[in-house]
Tab-separated table of C-alpha atoms in Angstrom:
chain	number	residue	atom	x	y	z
A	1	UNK	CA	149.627	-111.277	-107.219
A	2	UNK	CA	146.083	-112.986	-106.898
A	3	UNK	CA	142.872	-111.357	-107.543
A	4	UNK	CA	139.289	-113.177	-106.706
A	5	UNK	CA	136.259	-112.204	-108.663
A	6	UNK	CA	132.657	-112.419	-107.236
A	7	UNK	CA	130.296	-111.346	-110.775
A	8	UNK	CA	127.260	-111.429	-108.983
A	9	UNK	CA	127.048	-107.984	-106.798
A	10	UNK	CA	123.281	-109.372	-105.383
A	11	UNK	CA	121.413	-112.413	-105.312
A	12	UNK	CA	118.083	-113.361	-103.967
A	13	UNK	CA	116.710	-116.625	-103.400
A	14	UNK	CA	113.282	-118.045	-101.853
A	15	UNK	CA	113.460	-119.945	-98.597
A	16	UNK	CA	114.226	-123.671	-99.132
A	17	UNK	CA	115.662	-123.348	-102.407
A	18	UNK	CA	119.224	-123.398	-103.787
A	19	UNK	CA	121.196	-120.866	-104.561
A	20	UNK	CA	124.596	-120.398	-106.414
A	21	UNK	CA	126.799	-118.144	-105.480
A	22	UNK	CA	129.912	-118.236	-108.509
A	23	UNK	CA	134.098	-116.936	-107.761
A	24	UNK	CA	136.827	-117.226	-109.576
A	25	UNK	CA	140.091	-116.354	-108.813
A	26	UNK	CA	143.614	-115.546	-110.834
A	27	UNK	CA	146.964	-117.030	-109.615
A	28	UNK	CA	150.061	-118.899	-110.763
A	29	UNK	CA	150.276	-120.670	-106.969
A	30	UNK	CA	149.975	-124.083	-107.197
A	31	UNK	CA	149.349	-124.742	-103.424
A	32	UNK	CA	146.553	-123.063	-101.842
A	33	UNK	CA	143.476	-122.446	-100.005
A	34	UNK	CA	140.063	-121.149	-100.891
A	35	UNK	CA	137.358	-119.344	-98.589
A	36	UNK	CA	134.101	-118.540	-98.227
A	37	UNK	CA	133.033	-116.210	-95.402
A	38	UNK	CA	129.502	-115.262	-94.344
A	39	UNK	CA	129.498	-110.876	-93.300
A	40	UNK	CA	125.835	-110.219	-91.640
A	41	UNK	CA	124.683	-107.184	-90.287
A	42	UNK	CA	126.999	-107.469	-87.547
A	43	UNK	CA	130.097	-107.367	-89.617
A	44	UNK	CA	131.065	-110.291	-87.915
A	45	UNK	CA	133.150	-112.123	-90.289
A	46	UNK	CA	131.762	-116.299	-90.113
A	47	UNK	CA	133.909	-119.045	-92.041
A	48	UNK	CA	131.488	-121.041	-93.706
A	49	UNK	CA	133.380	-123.343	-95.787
A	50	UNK	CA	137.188	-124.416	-96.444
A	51	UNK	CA	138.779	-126.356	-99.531
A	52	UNK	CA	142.683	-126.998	-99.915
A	53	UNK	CA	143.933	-126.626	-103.459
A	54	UNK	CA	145.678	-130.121	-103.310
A	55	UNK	CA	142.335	-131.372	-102.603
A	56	UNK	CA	140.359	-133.056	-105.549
A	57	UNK	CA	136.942	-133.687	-103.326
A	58	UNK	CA	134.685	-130.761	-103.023
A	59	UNK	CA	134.415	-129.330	-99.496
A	60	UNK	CA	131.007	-129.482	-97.843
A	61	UNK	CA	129.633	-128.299	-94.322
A	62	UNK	CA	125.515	-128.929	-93.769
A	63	UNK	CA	123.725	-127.349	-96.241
A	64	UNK	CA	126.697	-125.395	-98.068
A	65	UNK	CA	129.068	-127.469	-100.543
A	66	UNK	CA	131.355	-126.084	-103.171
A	67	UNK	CA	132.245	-126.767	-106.603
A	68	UNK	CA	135.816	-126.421	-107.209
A	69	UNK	CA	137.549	-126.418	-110.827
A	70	UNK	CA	141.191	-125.745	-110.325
A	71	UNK	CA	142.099	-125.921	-114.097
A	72	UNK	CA	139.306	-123.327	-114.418
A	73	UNK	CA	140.105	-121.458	-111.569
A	74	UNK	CA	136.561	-121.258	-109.970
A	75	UNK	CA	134.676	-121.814	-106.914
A	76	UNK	CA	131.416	-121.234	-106.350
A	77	UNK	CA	129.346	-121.675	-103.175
A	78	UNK	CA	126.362	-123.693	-103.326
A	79	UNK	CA	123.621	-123.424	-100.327
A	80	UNK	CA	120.684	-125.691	-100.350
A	81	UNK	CA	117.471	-125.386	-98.339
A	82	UNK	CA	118.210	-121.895	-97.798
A	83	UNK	CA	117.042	-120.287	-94.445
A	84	UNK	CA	116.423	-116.750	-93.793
A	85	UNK	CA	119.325	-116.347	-91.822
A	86	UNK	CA	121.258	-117.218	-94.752
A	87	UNK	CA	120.914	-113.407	-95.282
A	88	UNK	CA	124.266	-111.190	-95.341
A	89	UNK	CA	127.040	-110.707	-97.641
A	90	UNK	CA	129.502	-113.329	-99.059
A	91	UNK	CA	132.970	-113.424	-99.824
A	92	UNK	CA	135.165	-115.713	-101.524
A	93	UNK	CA	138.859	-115.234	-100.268
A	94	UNK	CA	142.069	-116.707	-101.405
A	95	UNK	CA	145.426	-117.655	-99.166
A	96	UNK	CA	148.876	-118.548	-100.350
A	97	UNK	CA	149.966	-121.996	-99.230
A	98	UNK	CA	153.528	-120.895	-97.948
A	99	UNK	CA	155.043	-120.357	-95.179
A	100	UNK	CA	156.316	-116.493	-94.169
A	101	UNK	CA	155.223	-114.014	-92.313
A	102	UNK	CA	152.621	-113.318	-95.307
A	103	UNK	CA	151.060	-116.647	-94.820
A	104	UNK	CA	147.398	-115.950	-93.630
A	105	UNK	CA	146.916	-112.973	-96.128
A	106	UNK	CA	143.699	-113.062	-97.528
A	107	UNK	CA	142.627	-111.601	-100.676
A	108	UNK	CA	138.815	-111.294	-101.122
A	109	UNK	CA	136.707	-111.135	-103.884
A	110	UNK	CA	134.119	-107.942	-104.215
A	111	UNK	CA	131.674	-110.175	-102.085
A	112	UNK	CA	127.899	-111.202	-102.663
A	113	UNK	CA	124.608	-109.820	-101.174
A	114	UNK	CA	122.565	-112.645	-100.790
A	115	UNK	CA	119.052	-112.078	-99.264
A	116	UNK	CA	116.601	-114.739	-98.859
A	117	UNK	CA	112.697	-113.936	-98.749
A	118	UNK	CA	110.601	-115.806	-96.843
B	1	UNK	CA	137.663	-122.454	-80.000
B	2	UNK	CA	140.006	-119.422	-80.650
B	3	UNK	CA	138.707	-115.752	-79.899
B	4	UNK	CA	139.951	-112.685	-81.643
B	5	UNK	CA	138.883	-109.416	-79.838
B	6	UNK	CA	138.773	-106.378	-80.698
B	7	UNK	CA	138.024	-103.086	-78.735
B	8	UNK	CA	136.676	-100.405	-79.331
B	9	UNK	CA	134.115	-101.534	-81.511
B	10	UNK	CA	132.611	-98.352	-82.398
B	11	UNK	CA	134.936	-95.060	-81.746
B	12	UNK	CA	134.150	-91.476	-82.540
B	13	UNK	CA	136.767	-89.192	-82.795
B	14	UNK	CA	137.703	-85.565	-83.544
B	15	UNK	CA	139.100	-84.458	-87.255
B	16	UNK	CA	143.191	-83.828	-86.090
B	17	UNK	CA	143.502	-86.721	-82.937
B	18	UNK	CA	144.812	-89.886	-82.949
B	19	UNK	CA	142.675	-92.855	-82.189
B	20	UNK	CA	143.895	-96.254	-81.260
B	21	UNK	CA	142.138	-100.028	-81.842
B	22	UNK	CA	143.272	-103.251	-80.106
B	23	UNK	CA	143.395	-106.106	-81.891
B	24	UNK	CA	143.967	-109.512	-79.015
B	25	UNK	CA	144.359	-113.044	-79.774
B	26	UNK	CA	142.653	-114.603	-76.163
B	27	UNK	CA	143.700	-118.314	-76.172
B	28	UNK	CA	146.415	-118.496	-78.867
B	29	UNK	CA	149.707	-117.015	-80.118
B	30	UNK	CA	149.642	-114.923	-82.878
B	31	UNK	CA	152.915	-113.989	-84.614
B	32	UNK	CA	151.162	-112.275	-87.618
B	33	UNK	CA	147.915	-110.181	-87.218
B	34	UNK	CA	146.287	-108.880	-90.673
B	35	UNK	CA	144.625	-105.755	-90.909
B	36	UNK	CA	141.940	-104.766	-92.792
B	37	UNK	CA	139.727	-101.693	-93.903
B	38	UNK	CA	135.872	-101.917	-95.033
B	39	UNK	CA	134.296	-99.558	-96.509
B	40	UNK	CA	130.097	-99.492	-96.629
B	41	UNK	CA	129.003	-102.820	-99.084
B	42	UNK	CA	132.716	-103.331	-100.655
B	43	UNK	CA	135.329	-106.165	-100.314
B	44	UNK	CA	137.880	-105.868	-97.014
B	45	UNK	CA	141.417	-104.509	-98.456
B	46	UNK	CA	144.709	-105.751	-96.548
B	47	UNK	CA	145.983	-102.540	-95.098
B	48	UNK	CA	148.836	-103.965	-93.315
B	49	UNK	CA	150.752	-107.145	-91.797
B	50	UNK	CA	151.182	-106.888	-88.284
B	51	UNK	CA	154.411	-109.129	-87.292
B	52	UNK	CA	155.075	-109.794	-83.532
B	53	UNK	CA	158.565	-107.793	-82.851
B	54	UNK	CA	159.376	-106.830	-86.151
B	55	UNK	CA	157.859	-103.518	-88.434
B	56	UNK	CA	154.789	-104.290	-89.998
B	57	UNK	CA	154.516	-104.761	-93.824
B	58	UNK	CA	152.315	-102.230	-95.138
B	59	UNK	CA	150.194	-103.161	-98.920
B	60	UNK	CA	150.740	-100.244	-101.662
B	61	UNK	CA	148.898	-97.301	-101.347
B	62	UNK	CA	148.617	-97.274	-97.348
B	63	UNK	CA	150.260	-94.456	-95.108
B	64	UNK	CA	152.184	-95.969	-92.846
B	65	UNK	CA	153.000	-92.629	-90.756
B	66	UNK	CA	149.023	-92.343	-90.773
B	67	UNK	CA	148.387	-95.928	-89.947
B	68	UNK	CA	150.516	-97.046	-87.357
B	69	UNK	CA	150.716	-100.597	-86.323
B	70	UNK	CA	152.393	-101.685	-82.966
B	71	UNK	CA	152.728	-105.721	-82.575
B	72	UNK	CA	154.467	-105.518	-78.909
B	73	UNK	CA	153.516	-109.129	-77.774
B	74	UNK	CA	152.430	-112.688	-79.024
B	75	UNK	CA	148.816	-111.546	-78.206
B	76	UNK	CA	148.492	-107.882	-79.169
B	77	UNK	CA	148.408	-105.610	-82.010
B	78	UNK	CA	147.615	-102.132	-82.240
B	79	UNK	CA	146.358	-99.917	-85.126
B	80	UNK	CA	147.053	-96.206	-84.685
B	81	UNK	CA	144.941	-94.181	-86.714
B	82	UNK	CA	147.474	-90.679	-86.308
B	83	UNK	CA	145.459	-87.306	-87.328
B	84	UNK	CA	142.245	-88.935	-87.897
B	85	UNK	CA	140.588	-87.034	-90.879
B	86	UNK	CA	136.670	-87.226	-92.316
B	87	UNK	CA	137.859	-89.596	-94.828
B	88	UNK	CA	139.469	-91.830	-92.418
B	89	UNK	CA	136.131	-92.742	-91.189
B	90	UNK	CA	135.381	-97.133	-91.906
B	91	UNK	CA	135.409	-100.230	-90.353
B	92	UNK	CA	138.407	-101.439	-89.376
B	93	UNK	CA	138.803	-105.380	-88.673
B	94	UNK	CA	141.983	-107.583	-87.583
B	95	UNK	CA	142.730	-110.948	-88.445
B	96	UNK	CA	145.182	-113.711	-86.714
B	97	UNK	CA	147.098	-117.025	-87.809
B	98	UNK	CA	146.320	-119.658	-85.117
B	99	UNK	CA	149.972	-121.097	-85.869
B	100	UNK	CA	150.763	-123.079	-82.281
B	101	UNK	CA	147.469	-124.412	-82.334
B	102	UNK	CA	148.174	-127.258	-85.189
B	103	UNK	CA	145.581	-125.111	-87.371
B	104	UNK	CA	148.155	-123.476	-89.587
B	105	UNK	CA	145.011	-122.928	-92.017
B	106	UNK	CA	142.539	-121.099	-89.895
B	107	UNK	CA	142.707	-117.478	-89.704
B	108	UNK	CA	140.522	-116.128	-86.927
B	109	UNK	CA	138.548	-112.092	-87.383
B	110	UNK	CA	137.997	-109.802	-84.904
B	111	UNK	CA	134.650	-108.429	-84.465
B	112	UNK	CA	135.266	-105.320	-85.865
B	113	UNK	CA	136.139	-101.463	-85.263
B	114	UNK	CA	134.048	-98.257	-86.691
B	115	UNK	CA	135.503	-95.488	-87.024
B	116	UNK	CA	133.545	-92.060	-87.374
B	117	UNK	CA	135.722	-88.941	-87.365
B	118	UNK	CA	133.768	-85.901	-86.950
């Protein structure tokens, strides 16, 4: 079974500046996918950024980019210039790489509040 | 792109009835719907694996005559909530695999169901 880990329960950052957001995960898969997904207010659950296991290159979308380790099993979200809608909670979320009727079961970490102050 | 809905969004039942939330995939087939149960500022835990014809696969822990989860068609999935107690009351949120649309990685939410039981 795979677990995710989020350490940081809340975070705050100041408009415009960077801000870290750390995950690791546990899992003897070699072939996977990592998440992380933006929950505001609205419960609306927002991809924000993708990375495939077999891939050595860090993912990056706009101002979010992610440092992935797989020997050290982390993967933490970076977002630069952050903007006040930046605000809500963030998870990081783990998929198998297999095929199955299991294949798009996501197991999430205990998820970040993030709130950035003008 | 692809559009999960979900409906009701907000329900209010009576402690003892049943209560049921749609889960639709509009523009795609889904052969495997994820369900998932949020409680206030925690993580989303897998309740159940919704598969298109088949029984669903229900995680440890969850009722299954409580929760029951009706995947009738390539597009719809159904989450019973049978003898709806106090304690029953969350947010309730589907996810699909976007499997015939060459996207194999992208798992779409739905926007969401609360739950109150009163």
């Amino acid at each position: 079974a795979q677990t995710v880990t989020q350490s940081q329960p809340e975070m705050s950052v100041q408009e415009a500046e960077t801000v870290t957001l750390s995950c690791t995960y546990d899992t003897s898969e070699n072939n996977y996918y990592l998440f992380w997904y933006k929950q505001p207010p609205s419960r609306q659950m927002i991809l924000v950024i993708r990375q495939e296991a077999y891939k050595q290159q860090n993912a990056t979308e706009n101002r979010f980019s992610v440092n992935f380790q797989k020997a050290a099993k982390s993967f933490s979200l970076k977002i630069s210039d952050s903007q006040l809608g930046d605000t809500a909670m963030y998870f990081c979320a783990f998929m198998r790489y297999a095929g199955g009727t299991s294949y798009g079961k996501l197991t999430f970490g205990q998820g970040t509040i993030l709130t950035v102050h003008p | 792109g692809a559009v999960v809905s979900q409906h009701p969004s907000r329900v209010i039942c009576k402690s003892g009835t049943s209560v049921k939330i749609e889960c639709r995939s509009l523009d795609f087939q889904a052969t495997t719907m994820f369900w998932y149960r949020q409680f206030p500022k925690q993580s989303l835990m897998l309740m159940a694996t919704s598969n298109e014809g088949s029984k669903a696969t229900y995680e440890q822990g969850v009722e299954k005559d409580k929760f029951l989860i009706n995947h009738a068609s390539l597009t719809l999935s159904t989450l019973t909530v049978t003898s709806a107690h106090p304690e029953d009351s969350s947010f309730y949120i589907c996810s699909a695999r976007a499997w015939d649309r060459g996207q194999e990685n992208t798992i779409y939410f739905g926007e969401g169901s609360w739950l109150t039981v009163v």
